[in-house]
């Protein structure tokens, strides 16, 4: 979904994931993809205006070197150690230079919700659902999610 949203703003999007997900990323709107099992995108000299990190598995210094001069790094998910690293080291990097590094802290508002609704209704953004589980199989759904390889959202159905 984030690829389509970025594309709706005219962004050029690079998706980074494992081999099994690359075709899906392209179908969702990524302009190019990088297989992290074969190459480290932070080591090939490309610079990005925005890095949206949903895993948080590299050093903040690696991400900093991959940002364009006025680029922004935003961490959405990761370990507690990485969260603290971004909170403290990221804040310091942001204060002393032109690059901004921080955590995603989002306070929903009606304009954002209406914008997302419009994107969904126009078919510009679609949700990718990997698997659906009934409420009685939450443990299995969490196990599958914990494996780390879902190719979309894992949905729990609550039946009335």
PDB file of C-alpha atoms in Angstrom:
ATOM      1  CA  UNK A   1       0.000   0.000   0.000  1.00  0.00           C
ATOM      2  CA  UNK A   2       2.815   2.440   0.851  1.00  0.00           C
ATOM      3  CA  UNK A   3       4.196   2.075  -2.689  1.00  0.00           C
ATOM      4  CA  UNK A   4       0.923   3.188  -4.260  1.00  0.00           C
ATOM      5  CA  UNK A   5       0.619   6.105  -1.851  1.00  0.00           C
ATOM      6  CA  UNK A   6       4.153   7.249  -2.651  1.00  0.00           C
ATOM      7  CA  UNK A   7       3.456   6.880  -6.377  1.00  0.00           C
ATOM      8  CA  UNK A   8       0.278   8.971  -6.015  1.00  0.00           C
ATOM      9  CA  UNK A   9       2.580  11.815  -4.920  1.00  0.00           C
ATOM     10  CA  UNK A  10       4.865  11.288  -7.910  1.00  0.00           C
ATOM     11  CA  UNK A  11       7.692   9.544  -6.059  1.00  0.00           C
ATOM     12  CA  UNK A  12      10.133   7.111  -7.617  1.00  0.00           C
ATOM     13  CA  UNK A  13       9.957   4.061  -5.375  1.00  0.00           C
ATOM     14  CA  UNK A  14      12.569   1.405  -4.605  1.00  0.00           C
ATOM     15  CA  UNK A  15      11.306  -1.623  -2.705  1.00  0.00           C
ATOM     16  CA  UNK A  16      13.645  -3.763  -0.611  1.00  0.00           C
ATOM     17  CA  UNK A  17      12.585  -7.275   0.378  1.00  0.00           C
ATOM     18  CA  UNK A  18      13.423 -10.951  -0.049  1.00  0.00           C
ATOM     19  CA  UNK A  19      13.382 -12.806  -3.357  1.00  0.00           C
ATOM     20  CA  UNK A  20       9.870 -14.205  -2.973  1.00  0.00           C
ATOM     21  CA  UNK A  21       8.284 -10.745  -2.635  1.00  0.00           C
ATOM     22  CA  UNK A  22       9.988  -8.792  -5.436  1.00  0.00           C
ATOM     23  CA  UNK A  23       7.370  -9.462  -8.133  1.00  0.00           C
ATOM     24  CA  UNK A  24       4.634  -8.392  -5.732  1.00  0.00           C
ATOM     25  CA  UNK A  25       6.480  -5.137  -4.948  1.00  0.00           C
ATOM     26  CA  UNK A  26       6.707  -4.359  -8.659  1.00  0.00           C
ATOM     27  CA  UNK A  27       2.996  -5.106  -9.084  1.00  0.00           C
ATOM     28  CA  UNK A  28       2.248  -2.692  -6.213  1.00  0.00           C
ATOM     29  CA  UNK A  29       4.068   0.154  -7.943  1.00  0.00           C
ATOM     30  CA  UNK A  30       7.760  -0.082  -7.054  1.00  0.00           C
ATOM     31  CA  UNK A  31       9.919   1.270  -9.892  1.00  0.00           C
ATOM     32  CA  UNK A  32      12.807  -0.964  -8.919  1.00  0.00           C
ATOM     33  CA  UNK A  33      13.398  -3.641  -6.327  1.00  0.00           C
ATOM     34  CA  UNK A  34      16.394  -4.841  -4.355  1.00  0.00           C
ATOM     35  CA  UNK A  35      16.684  -8.343  -2.948  1.00  0.00           C
ATOM     36  CA  UNK A  36      18.179  -7.901   0.523  1.00  0.00           C
ATOM     37  CA  UNK A  37      19.275 -11.554   0.558  1.00  0.00           C
ATOM     38  CA  UNK A  38      21.646 -10.772  -2.318  1.00  0.00           C
ATOM     39  CA  UNK A  39      22.681  -7.163  -1.793  1.00  0.00           C
ATOM     40  CA  UNK A  40      22.722  -4.475   0.871  1.00  0.00           C
ATOM     41  CA  UNK A  41      21.089  -1.356  -0.543  1.00  0.00           C
ATOM     42  CA  UNK A  42      23.017   0.816   1.929  1.00  0.00           C
ATOM     43  CA  UNK A  43      26.319  -0.273   0.354  1.00  0.00           C
ATOM     44  CA  UNK A  44      25.830   0.505  -3.350  1.00  0.00           C
ATOM     45  CA  UNK A  45      26.080   4.303  -3.297  1.00  0.00           C
ATOM     46  CA  UNK A  46      22.467   5.145  -4.190  1.00  0.00           C
ATOM     47  CA  UNK A  47      20.969   8.021  -2.180  1.00  0.00           C
ATOM     48  CA  UNK A  48      17.318   8.324  -1.221  1.00  0.00           C
ATOM     49  CA  UNK A  49      15.175  11.305  -0.236  1.00  0.00           C
ATOM     50  CA  UNK A  50      13.116   9.127   2.112  1.00  0.00           C
ATOM     51  CA  UNK A  51      13.792   5.755   3.693  1.00  0.00           C
ATOM     52  CA  UNK A  52      10.750   4.194   5.349  1.00  0.00           C
ATOM     53  CA  UNK A  53      12.088   1.314   7.442  1.00  0.00           C
ATOM     54  CA  UNK A  54       9.495  -1.233   8.546  1.00  0.00           C
ATOM     55  CA  UNK A  55      12.022  -3.768   9.883  1.00  0.00           C
ATOM     56  CA  UNK A  56      14.791  -1.792  11.599  1.00  0.00           C
ATOM     57  CA  UNK A  57      17.581  -4.303  11.183  1.00  0.00           C
ATOM     58  CA  UNK A  58      20.542  -2.096  10.179  1.00  0.00           C
ATOM     59  CA  UNK A  59      22.577   0.484  11.996  1.00  0.00           C
ATOM     60  CA  UNK A  60      21.259   4.023  11.804  1.00  0.00           C
ATOM     61  CA  UNK A  61      24.694   5.038  10.463  1.00  0.00           C
ATOM     62  CA  UNK A  62      24.166   2.772   7.427  1.00  0.00           C
ATOM     63  CA  UNK A  63      20.831   4.428   6.737  1.00  0.00           C
ATOM     64  CA  UNK A  64      22.306   7.906   7.220  1.00  0.00           C
ATOM     65  CA  UNK A  65      24.945   7.262   4.539  1.00  0.00           C
ATOM     66  CA  UNK A  66      22.179   6.250   2.091  1.00  0.00           C
ATOM     67  CA  UNK A  67      20.190   9.471   2.507  1.00  0.00           C
ATOM     68  CA  UNK A  68      20.411  12.372   0.095  1.00  0.00           C
ATOM     69  CA  UNK A  69      21.742  15.622   1.654  1.00  0.00           C
ATOM     70  CA  UNK A  70      18.284  16.685   2.902  1.00  0.00           C
ATOM     71  CA  UNK A  71      16.890  13.159   3.189  1.00  0.00           C
ATOM     72  CA  UNK A  72      14.686  11.703   5.891  1.00  0.00           C
ATOM     73  CA  UNK A  73      14.820   8.305   7.582  1.00  0.00           C
ATOM     74  CA  UNK A  74      11.668   7.103   9.354  1.00  0.00           C
ATOM     75  CA  UNK A  75      11.602   3.904  11.384  1.00  0.00           C
ATOM     76  CA  UNK A  76       8.220   2.205  11.614  1.00  0.00           C
ATOM     77  CA  UNK A  77       9.160  -1.143  13.179  1.00  0.00           C
ATOM     78  CA  UNK A  78      12.123  -2.867  14.731  1.00  0.00           C
ATOM     79  CA  UNK A  79      13.710  -4.084  17.918  1.00  0.00           C
ATOM     80  CA  UNK A  80      13.774  -2.050  21.113  1.00  0.00           C
ATOM     81  CA  UNK A  81      17.545  -1.590  20.719  1.00  0.00           C
ATOM     82  CA  UNK A  82      17.019  -0.039  17.271  1.00  0.00           C
ATOM     83  CA  UNK A  83      14.160   2.119  18.548  1.00  0.00           C
ATOM     84  CA  UNK A  84      16.414   3.556  21.266  1.00  0.00           C
ATOM     85  CA  UNK A  85      19.222   4.035  18.740  1.00  0.00           C
ATOM     86  CA  UNK A  86      16.901   6.050  16.489  1.00  0.00           C
ATOM     87  CA  UNK A  87      15.436   7.993  19.418  1.00  0.00           C
ATOM     88  CA  UNK A  88      18.799   9.157  20.720  1.00  0.00           C
ATOM     89  CA  UNK A  89      21.370   8.923  17.918  1.00  0.00           C
ATOM     90  CA  UNK A  90      18.765   9.843  15.296  1.00  0.00           C
ATOM     91  CA  UNK A  91      17.749  12.922  17.254  1.00  0.00           C
ATOM     92  CA  UNK A  92      21.400  13.969  17.567  1.00  0.00           C
ATOM     93  CA  UNK A  93      22.040  13.438  13.821  1.00  0.00           C
ATOM     94  CA  UNK A  94      18.931  15.479  13.036  1.00  0.00           C
ATOM     95  CA  UNK A  95      20.101  18.370  15.249  1.00  0.00           C
ATOM     96  CA  UNK A  96      23.614  18.656  13.825  1.00  0.00           C
ATOM     97  CA  UNK A  97      22.929  18.187  10.112  1.00  0.00           C
ATOM     98  CA  UNK A  98      20.424  18.507   7.311  1.00  0.00           C
ATOM     99  CA  UNK A  99      19.381  14.844   7.372  1.00  0.00           C
ATOM    100  CA  UNK A 100      16.400  13.960   9.539  1.00  0.00           C
ATOM    101  CA  UNK A 101      16.109  10.652  11.372  1.00  0.00           C
ATOM    102  CA  UNK A 102      13.304   9.545  13.635  1.00  0.00           C
ATOM    103  CA  UNK A 103      10.427   7.262  14.504  1.00  0.00           C
ATOM    104  CA  UNK A 104       6.985   7.327  12.934  1.00  0.00           C
ATOM    105  CA  UNK A 105       4.604   8.811  15.436  1.00  0.00           C
ATOM    106  CA  UNK A 106       1.260   9.323  13.787  1.00  0.00           C
ATOM    107  CA  UNK A 107      -1.773  11.019  15.156  1.00  0.00           C
ATOM    108  CA  UNK A 108      -4.688  10.182  12.821  1.00  0.00           C
ATOM    109  CA  UNK A 109      -6.736  13.056  11.522  1.00  0.00           C
ATOM    110  CA  UNK A 110      -9.843  13.357   9.389  1.00  0.00           C
ATOM    111  CA  UNK A 111      -7.980  14.751   6.352  1.00  0.00           C
ATOM    112  CA  UNK A 112      -5.636  11.749   6.264  1.00  0.00           C
ATOM    113  CA  UNK A 113      -8.546   9.349   6.634  1.00  0.00           C
ATOM    114  CA  UNK A 114     -10.504  11.051   3.842  1.00  0.00           C
ATOM    115  CA  UNK A 115      -7.428  11.044   1.590  1.00  0.00           C
ATOM    116  CA  UNK A 116      -6.910   7.308   2.161  1.00  0.00           C
ATOM    117  CA  UNK A 117     -10.608   6.647   1.560  1.00  0.00           C
ATOM    118  CA  UNK A 118     -10.403   8.479  -1.767  1.00  0.00           C
ATOM    119  CA  UNK A 119      -7.340   6.483  -2.827  1.00  0.00           C
ATOM    120  CA  UNK A 120      -9.074   3.191  -1.978  1.00  0.00           C
ATOM    121  CA  UNK A 121     -12.340   4.167  -3.673  1.00  0.00           C
ATOM    122  CA  UNK A 122     -10.494   5.251  -6.829  1.00  0.00           C
ATOM    123  CA  UNK A 123      -8.631   1.928  -6.908  1.00  0.00           C
ATOM    124  CA  UNK A 124      -5.263   3.686  -6.627  1.00  0.00           C
ATOM    125  CA  UNK A 125      -4.427   1.759  -3.463  1.00  0.00           C
ATOM    126  CA  UNK A 126      -5.322  -1.845  -2.740  1.00  0.00           C
ATOM    127  CA  UNK A 127      -4.686  -3.986   0.290  1.00  0.00           C
ATOM    128  CA  UNK A 128      -2.718  -7.157  -0.251  1.00  0.00           C
ATOM    129  CA  UNK A 129      -4.060  -9.900   1.979  1.00  0.00           C
ATOM    130  CA  UNK A 130      -1.831 -12.945   2.306  1.00  0.00           C
ATOM    131  CA  UNK A 131      -3.974 -15.102   4.586  1.00  0.00           C
ATOM    132  CA  UNK A 132      -7.199 -14.985   6.527  1.00  0.00           C
ATOM    133  CA  UNK A 133      -7.767 -16.832   9.800  1.00  0.00           C
ATOM    134  CA  UNK A 134     -10.897 -17.226  11.928  1.00  0.00           C
ATOM    135  CA  UNK A 135     -10.659 -15.842  15.451  1.00  0.00           C
ATOM    136  CA  UNK A 136     -10.351 -19.411  16.770  1.00  0.00           C
ATOM    137  CA  UNK A 137      -6.984 -19.741  14.923  1.00  0.00           C
ATOM    138  CA  UNK A 138      -5.260 -16.600  16.221  1.00  0.00           C
ATOM    139  CA  UNK A 139      -2.344 -18.660  17.560  1.00  0.00           C
ATOM    140  CA  UNK A 140      -1.709 -20.117  14.086  1.00  0.00           C
ATOM    141  CA  UNK A 141      -1.990 -16.646  12.515  1.00  0.00           C
ATOM    142  CA  UNK A 142       0.551 -15.240  14.968  1.00  0.00           C
ATOM    143  CA  UNK A 143       2.895 -18.169  14.320  1.00  0.00           C
ATOM    144  CA  UNK A 144       2.687 -17.535  10.573  1.00  0.00           C
ATOM    145  CA  UNK A 145       3.226 -13.807  11.067  1.00  0.00           C
ATOM    146  CA  UNK A 146       6.152 -14.511  13.387  1.00  0.00           C
ATOM    147  CA  UNK A 147       7.897 -16.495  10.650  1.00  0.00           C
ATOM    148  CA  UNK A 148       8.440 -13.115   9.011  1.00  0.00           C
ATOM    149  CA  UNK A 149       7.502 -13.949   5.449  1.00  0.00           C
ATOM    150  CA  UNK A 150       3.880 -12.997   4.839  1.00  0.00           C
ATOM    151  CA  UNK A 151       3.350 -11.449   1.412  1.00  0.00           C
ATOM    152  CA  UNK A 152       0.695  -9.056   2.617  1.00  0.00           C
ATOM    153  CA  UNK A 153      -1.591  -8.570   5.570  1.00  0.00           C
ATOM    154  CA  UNK A 154      -2.660 -11.396   7.833  1.00  0.00           C
ATOM    155  CA  UNK A 155      -6.344 -10.899   8.668  1.00  0.00           C
ATOM    156  CA  UNK A 156      -8.277 -12.270  11.637  1.00  0.00           C
ATOM    157  CA  UNK A 157     -11.984 -12.754  10.911  1.00  0.00           C
ATOM    158  CA  UNK A 158     -14.368 -12.167  13.780  1.00  0.00           C
ATOM    159  CA  UNK A 159     -17.546 -14.045  13.026  1.00  0.00           C
ATOM    160  CA  UNK A 160     -20.806 -13.052  14.694  1.00  0.00           C
TER     161      UNK A 160
END
